[in-house]
Short mmCIF file of C-alpha atoms and ligand atoms in Angstrom, two decimals:
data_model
loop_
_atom_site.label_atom_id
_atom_site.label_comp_id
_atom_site.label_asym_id
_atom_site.label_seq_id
_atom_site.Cartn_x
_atom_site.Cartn_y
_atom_site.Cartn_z
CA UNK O 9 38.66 96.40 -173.07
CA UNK O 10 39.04 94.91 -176.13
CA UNK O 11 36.70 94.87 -178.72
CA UNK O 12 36.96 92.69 -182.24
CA UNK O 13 34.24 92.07 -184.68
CA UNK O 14 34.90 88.77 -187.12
CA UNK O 15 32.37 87.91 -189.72
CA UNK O 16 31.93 84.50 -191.27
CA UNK O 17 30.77 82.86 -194.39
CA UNK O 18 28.02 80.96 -192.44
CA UNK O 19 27.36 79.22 -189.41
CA UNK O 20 29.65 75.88 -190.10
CA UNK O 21 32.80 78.63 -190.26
CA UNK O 22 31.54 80.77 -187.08
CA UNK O 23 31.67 77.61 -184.93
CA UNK O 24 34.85 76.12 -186.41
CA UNK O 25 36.60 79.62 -185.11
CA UNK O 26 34.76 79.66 -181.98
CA UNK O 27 35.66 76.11 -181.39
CA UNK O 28 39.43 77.26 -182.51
CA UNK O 29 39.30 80.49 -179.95
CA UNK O 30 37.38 78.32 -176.52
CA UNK O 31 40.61 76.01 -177.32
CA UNK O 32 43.06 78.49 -177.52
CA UNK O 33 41.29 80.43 -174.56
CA UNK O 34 41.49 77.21 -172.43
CA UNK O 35 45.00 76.16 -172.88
CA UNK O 36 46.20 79.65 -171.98
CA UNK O 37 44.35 79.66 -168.58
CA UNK O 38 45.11 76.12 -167.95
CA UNK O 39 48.72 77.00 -168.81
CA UNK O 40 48.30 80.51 -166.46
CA UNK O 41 46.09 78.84 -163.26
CA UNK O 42 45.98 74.55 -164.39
CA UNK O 43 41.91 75.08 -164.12
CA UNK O 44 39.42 76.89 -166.86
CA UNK O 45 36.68 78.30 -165.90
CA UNK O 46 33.93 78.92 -168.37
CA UNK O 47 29.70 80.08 -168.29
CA UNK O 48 28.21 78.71 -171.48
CA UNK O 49 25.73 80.61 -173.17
CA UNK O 50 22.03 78.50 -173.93
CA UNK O 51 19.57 78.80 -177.04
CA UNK O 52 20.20 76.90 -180.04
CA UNK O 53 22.95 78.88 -181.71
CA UNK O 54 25.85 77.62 -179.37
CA UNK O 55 24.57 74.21 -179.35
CA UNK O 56 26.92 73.46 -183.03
CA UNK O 57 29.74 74.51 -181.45
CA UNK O 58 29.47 72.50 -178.44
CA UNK O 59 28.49 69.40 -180.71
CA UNK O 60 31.88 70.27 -182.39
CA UNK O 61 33.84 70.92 -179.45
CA UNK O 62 32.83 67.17 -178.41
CA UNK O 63 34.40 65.83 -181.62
CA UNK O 64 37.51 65.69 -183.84
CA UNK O 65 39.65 67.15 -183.53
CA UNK O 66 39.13 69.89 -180.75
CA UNK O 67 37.92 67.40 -177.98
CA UNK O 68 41.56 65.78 -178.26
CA UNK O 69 42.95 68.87 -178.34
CA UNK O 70 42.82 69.91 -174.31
CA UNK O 71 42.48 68.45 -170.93
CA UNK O 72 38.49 68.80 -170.28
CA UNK O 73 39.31 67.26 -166.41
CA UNK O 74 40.65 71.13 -165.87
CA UNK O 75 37.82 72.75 -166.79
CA UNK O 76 34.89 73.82 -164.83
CA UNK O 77 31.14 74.39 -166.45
CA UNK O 78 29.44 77.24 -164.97
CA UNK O 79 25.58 78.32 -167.41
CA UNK O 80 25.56 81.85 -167.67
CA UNK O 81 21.50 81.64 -167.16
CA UNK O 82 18.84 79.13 -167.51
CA UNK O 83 15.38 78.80 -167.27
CA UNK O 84 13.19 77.97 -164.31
CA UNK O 85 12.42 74.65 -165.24
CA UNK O 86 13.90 70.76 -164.59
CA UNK O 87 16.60 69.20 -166.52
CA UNK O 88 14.79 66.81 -168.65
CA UNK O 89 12.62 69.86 -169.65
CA UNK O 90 13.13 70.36 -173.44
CA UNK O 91 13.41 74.10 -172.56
CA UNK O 92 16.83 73.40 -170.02
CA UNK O 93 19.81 75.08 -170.99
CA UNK O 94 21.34 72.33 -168.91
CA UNK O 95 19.44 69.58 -170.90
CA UNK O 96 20.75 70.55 -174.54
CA UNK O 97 24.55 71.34 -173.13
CA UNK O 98 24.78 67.92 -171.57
CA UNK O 99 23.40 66.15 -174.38
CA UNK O 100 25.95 67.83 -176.87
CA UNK O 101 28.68 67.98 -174.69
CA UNK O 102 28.85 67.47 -170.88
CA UNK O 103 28.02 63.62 -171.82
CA UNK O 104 29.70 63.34 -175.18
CA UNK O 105 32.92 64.18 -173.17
CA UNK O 106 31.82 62.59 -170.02
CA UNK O 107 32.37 65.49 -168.39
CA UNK O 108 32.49 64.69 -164.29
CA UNK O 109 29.66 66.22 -162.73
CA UNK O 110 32.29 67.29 -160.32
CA UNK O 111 33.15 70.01 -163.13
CA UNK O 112 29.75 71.33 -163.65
CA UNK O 113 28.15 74.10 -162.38
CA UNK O 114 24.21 73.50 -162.71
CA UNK O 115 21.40 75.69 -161.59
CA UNK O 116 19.68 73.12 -160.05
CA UNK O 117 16.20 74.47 -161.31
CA UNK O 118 12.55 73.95 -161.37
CA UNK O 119 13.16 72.46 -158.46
CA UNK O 120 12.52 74.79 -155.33
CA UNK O 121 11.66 79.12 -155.81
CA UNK O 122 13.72 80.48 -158.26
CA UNK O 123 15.27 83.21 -155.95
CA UNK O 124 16.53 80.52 -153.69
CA UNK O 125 18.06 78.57 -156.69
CA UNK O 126 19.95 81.58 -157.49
CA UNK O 127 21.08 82.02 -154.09
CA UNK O 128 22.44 78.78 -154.44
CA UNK O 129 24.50 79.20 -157.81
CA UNK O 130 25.44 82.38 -156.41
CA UNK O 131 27.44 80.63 -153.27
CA UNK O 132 28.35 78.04 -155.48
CA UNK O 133 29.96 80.98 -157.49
CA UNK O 134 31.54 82.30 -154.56
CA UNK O 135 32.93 79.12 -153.00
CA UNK O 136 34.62 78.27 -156.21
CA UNK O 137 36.23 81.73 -157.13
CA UNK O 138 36.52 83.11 -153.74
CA UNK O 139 38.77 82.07 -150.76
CA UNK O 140 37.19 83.80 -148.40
CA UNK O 141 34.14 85.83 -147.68
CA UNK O 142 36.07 89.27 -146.50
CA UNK O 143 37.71 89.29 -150.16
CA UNK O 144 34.51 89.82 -151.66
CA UNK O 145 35.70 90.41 -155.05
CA UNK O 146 33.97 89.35 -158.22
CA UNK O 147 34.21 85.76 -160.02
CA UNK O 148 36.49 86.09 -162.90
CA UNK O 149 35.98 83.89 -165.52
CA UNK O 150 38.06 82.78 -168.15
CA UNK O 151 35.53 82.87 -170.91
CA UNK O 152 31.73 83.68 -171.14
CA UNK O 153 30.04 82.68 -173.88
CA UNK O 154 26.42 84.34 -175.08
CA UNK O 155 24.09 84.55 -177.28
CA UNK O 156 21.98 87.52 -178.39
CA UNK O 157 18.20 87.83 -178.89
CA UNK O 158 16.07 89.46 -181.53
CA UNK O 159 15.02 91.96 -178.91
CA UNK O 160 18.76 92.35 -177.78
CA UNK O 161 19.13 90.31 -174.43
CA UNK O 162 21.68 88.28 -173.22
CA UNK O 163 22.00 84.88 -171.04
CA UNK O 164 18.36 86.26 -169.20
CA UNK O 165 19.20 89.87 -169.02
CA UNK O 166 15.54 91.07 -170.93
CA UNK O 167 15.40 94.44 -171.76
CA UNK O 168 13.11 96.81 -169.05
CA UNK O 169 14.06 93.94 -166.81
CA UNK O 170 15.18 94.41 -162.87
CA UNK O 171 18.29 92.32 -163.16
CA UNK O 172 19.71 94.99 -165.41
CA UNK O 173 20.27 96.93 -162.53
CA UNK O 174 21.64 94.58 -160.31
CA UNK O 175 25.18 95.91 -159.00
CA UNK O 176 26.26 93.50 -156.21
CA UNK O 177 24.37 90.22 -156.78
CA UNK O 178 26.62 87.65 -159.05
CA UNK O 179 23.48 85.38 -160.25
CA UNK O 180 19.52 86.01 -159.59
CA UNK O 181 16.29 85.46 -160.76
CA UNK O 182 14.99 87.72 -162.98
CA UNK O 183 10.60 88.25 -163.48
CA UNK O 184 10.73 88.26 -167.76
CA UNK O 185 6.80 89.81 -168.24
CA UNK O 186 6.62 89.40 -171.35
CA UNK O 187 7.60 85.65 -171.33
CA UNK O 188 5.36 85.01 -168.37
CA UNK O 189 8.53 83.58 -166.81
CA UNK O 190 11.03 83.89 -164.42
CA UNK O 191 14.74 83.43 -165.47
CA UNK O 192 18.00 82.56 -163.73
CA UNK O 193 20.77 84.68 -164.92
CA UNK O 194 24.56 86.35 -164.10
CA UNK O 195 24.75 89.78 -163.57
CA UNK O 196 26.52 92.31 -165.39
CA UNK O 197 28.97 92.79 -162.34
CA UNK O 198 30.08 89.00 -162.92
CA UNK O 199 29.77 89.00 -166.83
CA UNK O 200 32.28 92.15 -167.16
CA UNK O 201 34.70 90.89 -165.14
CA UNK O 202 34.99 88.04 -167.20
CA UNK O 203 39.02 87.58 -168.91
CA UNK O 204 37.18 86.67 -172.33
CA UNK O 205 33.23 86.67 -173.68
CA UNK O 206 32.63 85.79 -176.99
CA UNK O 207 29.15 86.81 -178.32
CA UNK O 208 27.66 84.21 -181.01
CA UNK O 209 25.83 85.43 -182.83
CA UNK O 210 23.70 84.29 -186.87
CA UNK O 211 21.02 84.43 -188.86
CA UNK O 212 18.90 87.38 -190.70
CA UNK O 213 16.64 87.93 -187.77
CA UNK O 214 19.15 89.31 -185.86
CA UNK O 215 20.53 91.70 -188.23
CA UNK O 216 18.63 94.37 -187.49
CA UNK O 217 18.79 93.91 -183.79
CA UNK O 218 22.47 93.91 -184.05
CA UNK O 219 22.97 96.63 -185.88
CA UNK O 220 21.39 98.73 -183.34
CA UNK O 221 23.37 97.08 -180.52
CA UNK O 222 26.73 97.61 -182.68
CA UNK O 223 26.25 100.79 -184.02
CA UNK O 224 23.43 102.69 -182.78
CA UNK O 225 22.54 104.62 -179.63
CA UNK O 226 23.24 103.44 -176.37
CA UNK O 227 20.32 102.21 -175.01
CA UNK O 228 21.14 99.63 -172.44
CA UNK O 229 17.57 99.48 -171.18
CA UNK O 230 16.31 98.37 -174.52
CA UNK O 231 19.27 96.30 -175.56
CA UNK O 232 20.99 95.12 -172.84
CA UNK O 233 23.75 93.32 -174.97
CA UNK O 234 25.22 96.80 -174.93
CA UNK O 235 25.97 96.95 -171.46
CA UNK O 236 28.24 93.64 -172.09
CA UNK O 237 31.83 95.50 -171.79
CA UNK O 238 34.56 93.90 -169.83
CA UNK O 239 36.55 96.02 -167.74
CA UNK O 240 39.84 94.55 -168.58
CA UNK O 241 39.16 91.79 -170.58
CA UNK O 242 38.42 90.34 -174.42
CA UNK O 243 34.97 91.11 -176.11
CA UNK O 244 34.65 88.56 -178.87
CA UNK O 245 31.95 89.11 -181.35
CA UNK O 246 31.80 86.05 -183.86
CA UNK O 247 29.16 87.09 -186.70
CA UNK O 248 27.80 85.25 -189.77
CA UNK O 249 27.30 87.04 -192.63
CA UNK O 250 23.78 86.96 -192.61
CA UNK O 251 23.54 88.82 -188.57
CA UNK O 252 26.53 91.07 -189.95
CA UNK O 253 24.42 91.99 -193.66
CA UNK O 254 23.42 95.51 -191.55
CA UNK O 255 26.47 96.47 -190.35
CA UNK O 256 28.50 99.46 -191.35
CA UNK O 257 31.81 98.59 -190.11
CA UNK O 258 32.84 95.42 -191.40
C1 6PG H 329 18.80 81.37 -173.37
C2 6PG H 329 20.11 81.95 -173.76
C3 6PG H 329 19.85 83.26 -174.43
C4 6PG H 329 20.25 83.05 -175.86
C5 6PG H 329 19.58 84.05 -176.75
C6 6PG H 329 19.84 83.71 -178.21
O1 6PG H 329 18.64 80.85 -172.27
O2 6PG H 329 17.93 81.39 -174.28
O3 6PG H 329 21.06 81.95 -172.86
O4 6PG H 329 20.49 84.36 -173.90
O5 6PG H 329 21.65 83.14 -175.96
O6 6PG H 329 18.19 83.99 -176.49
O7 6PG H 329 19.24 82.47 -178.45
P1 6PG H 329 19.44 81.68 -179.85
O8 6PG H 329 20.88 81.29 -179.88
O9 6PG H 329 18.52 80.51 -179.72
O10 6PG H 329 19.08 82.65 -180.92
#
């Protein structure tokens, strides 16, 4: 694995270069396997960069027909709830682009128990990245992008939750107690087999948290972003200033 920690100016700078890297990251693995495959990361600190990659000049600057939208987690609600992950991606760039929905990969949620909507995405998962059911082997994607909490998640891996744990299962739905929900997420199986992830990650309120991820002990438990290591691929962390204003090694 490969580990590299950039820190911005700001925001408006973090996005530009994450814009710059999903490009670059896309035109090699159209150029390696003519398709990209990509889990987007929800919250509101991606949603800049997607409005950017919609507009000049990255959306002119690769073939969007060749790549395919996976979420990396969403919550258990409908689309048009103002809480979808779905609902603020495809307003800033699934329809900006007019993306076909043949190339997106939704969780179709809210709609039926979460476990079976996970079920779902999971075989959706597997018919996509896996020609046939003996092979068995995990999803690899070309890029993951996440966020990270204040309390250190990622995509809806909570800390003290049971989808930490999960080994096998590439998407489920995870019980979050202490958000009186339940969440739809990928697994840490599918996540570190990822080819690239690129963590987003600013603002003051997570400075702190970050810093502990980064740099202190490893507590997976209580901050699962720590458990985010690809076996053989790219870790990515893209930092503002104001996340990074805690860190050591800079
Ligand atoms: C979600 C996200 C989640 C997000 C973090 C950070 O569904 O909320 O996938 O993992 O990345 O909570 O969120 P912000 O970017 O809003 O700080």
């Amino acid at each position: 694995m490969n580990r590299e920690i950039k820190i911005f100016p700001n925001s408006k700078v973090l996005n530009l270069l994450a814009a710059e890297k999903f490009i670059d990251i896309g035109k090699e693995a159209i150029k390696r396997q003519v398709v990209f495959f990509v889990a987007l990361a929800g919250g509101s600190t991606p949603k800049s960069l997607y409005r950017l990659l919609a507009s000049e000049p990255f959306k002119n600057q690769i073939d969007w027909q060749r790549i395919f939208f996976f979420l990396g987690d969403e919550r258990n609600v409908p689309e048009d709830d103002p809480e979808s992950n779905f609902r603020m991606i495809n307003e800033n760039l699934f329809e900006p682009l007019q993306i076909p929905q043949a190339n997106i990969f939704r969780w179709n949620a809210g709609k039926k128990a979460p476990e079976a909507t996970a079920k779902e995405y999971e075989t959706a998962i597997s018919w996509t990245f896996i020609e046939d059911e003996e092979e068995r082997t995990r999803p690899v994607f070309d890029l993951i992008i996440l966020g990270m909490g204040t309390d250190g998640h990622t995509a809806s891996l909570f800390p003290y939750t049971k989808a930490l744990s999960e080994s096998k299962r590439f998407a489920v739905a995870n019980r979050v107690e202490k958000l009186d929900t339940t969440r739809l997420t990928l697994t840490f199986p599918v996540i570190n087999n990822a080819r690239n992830i690129m963590f987003l990650v600013s603002g003051a309120e997570k400075a702190e948290t970050l810093k502990n991820v980064l740099e202190g002990e490893f507590e997976p438990e209580k901050f699962p972003s720590q458990n985010v290591n690809p076996h053989d691929g790219n870790l990515f962390w893209l930092l503002d200033e104001k996340a990074a204003s805690l860190l050591h090694q800079k």
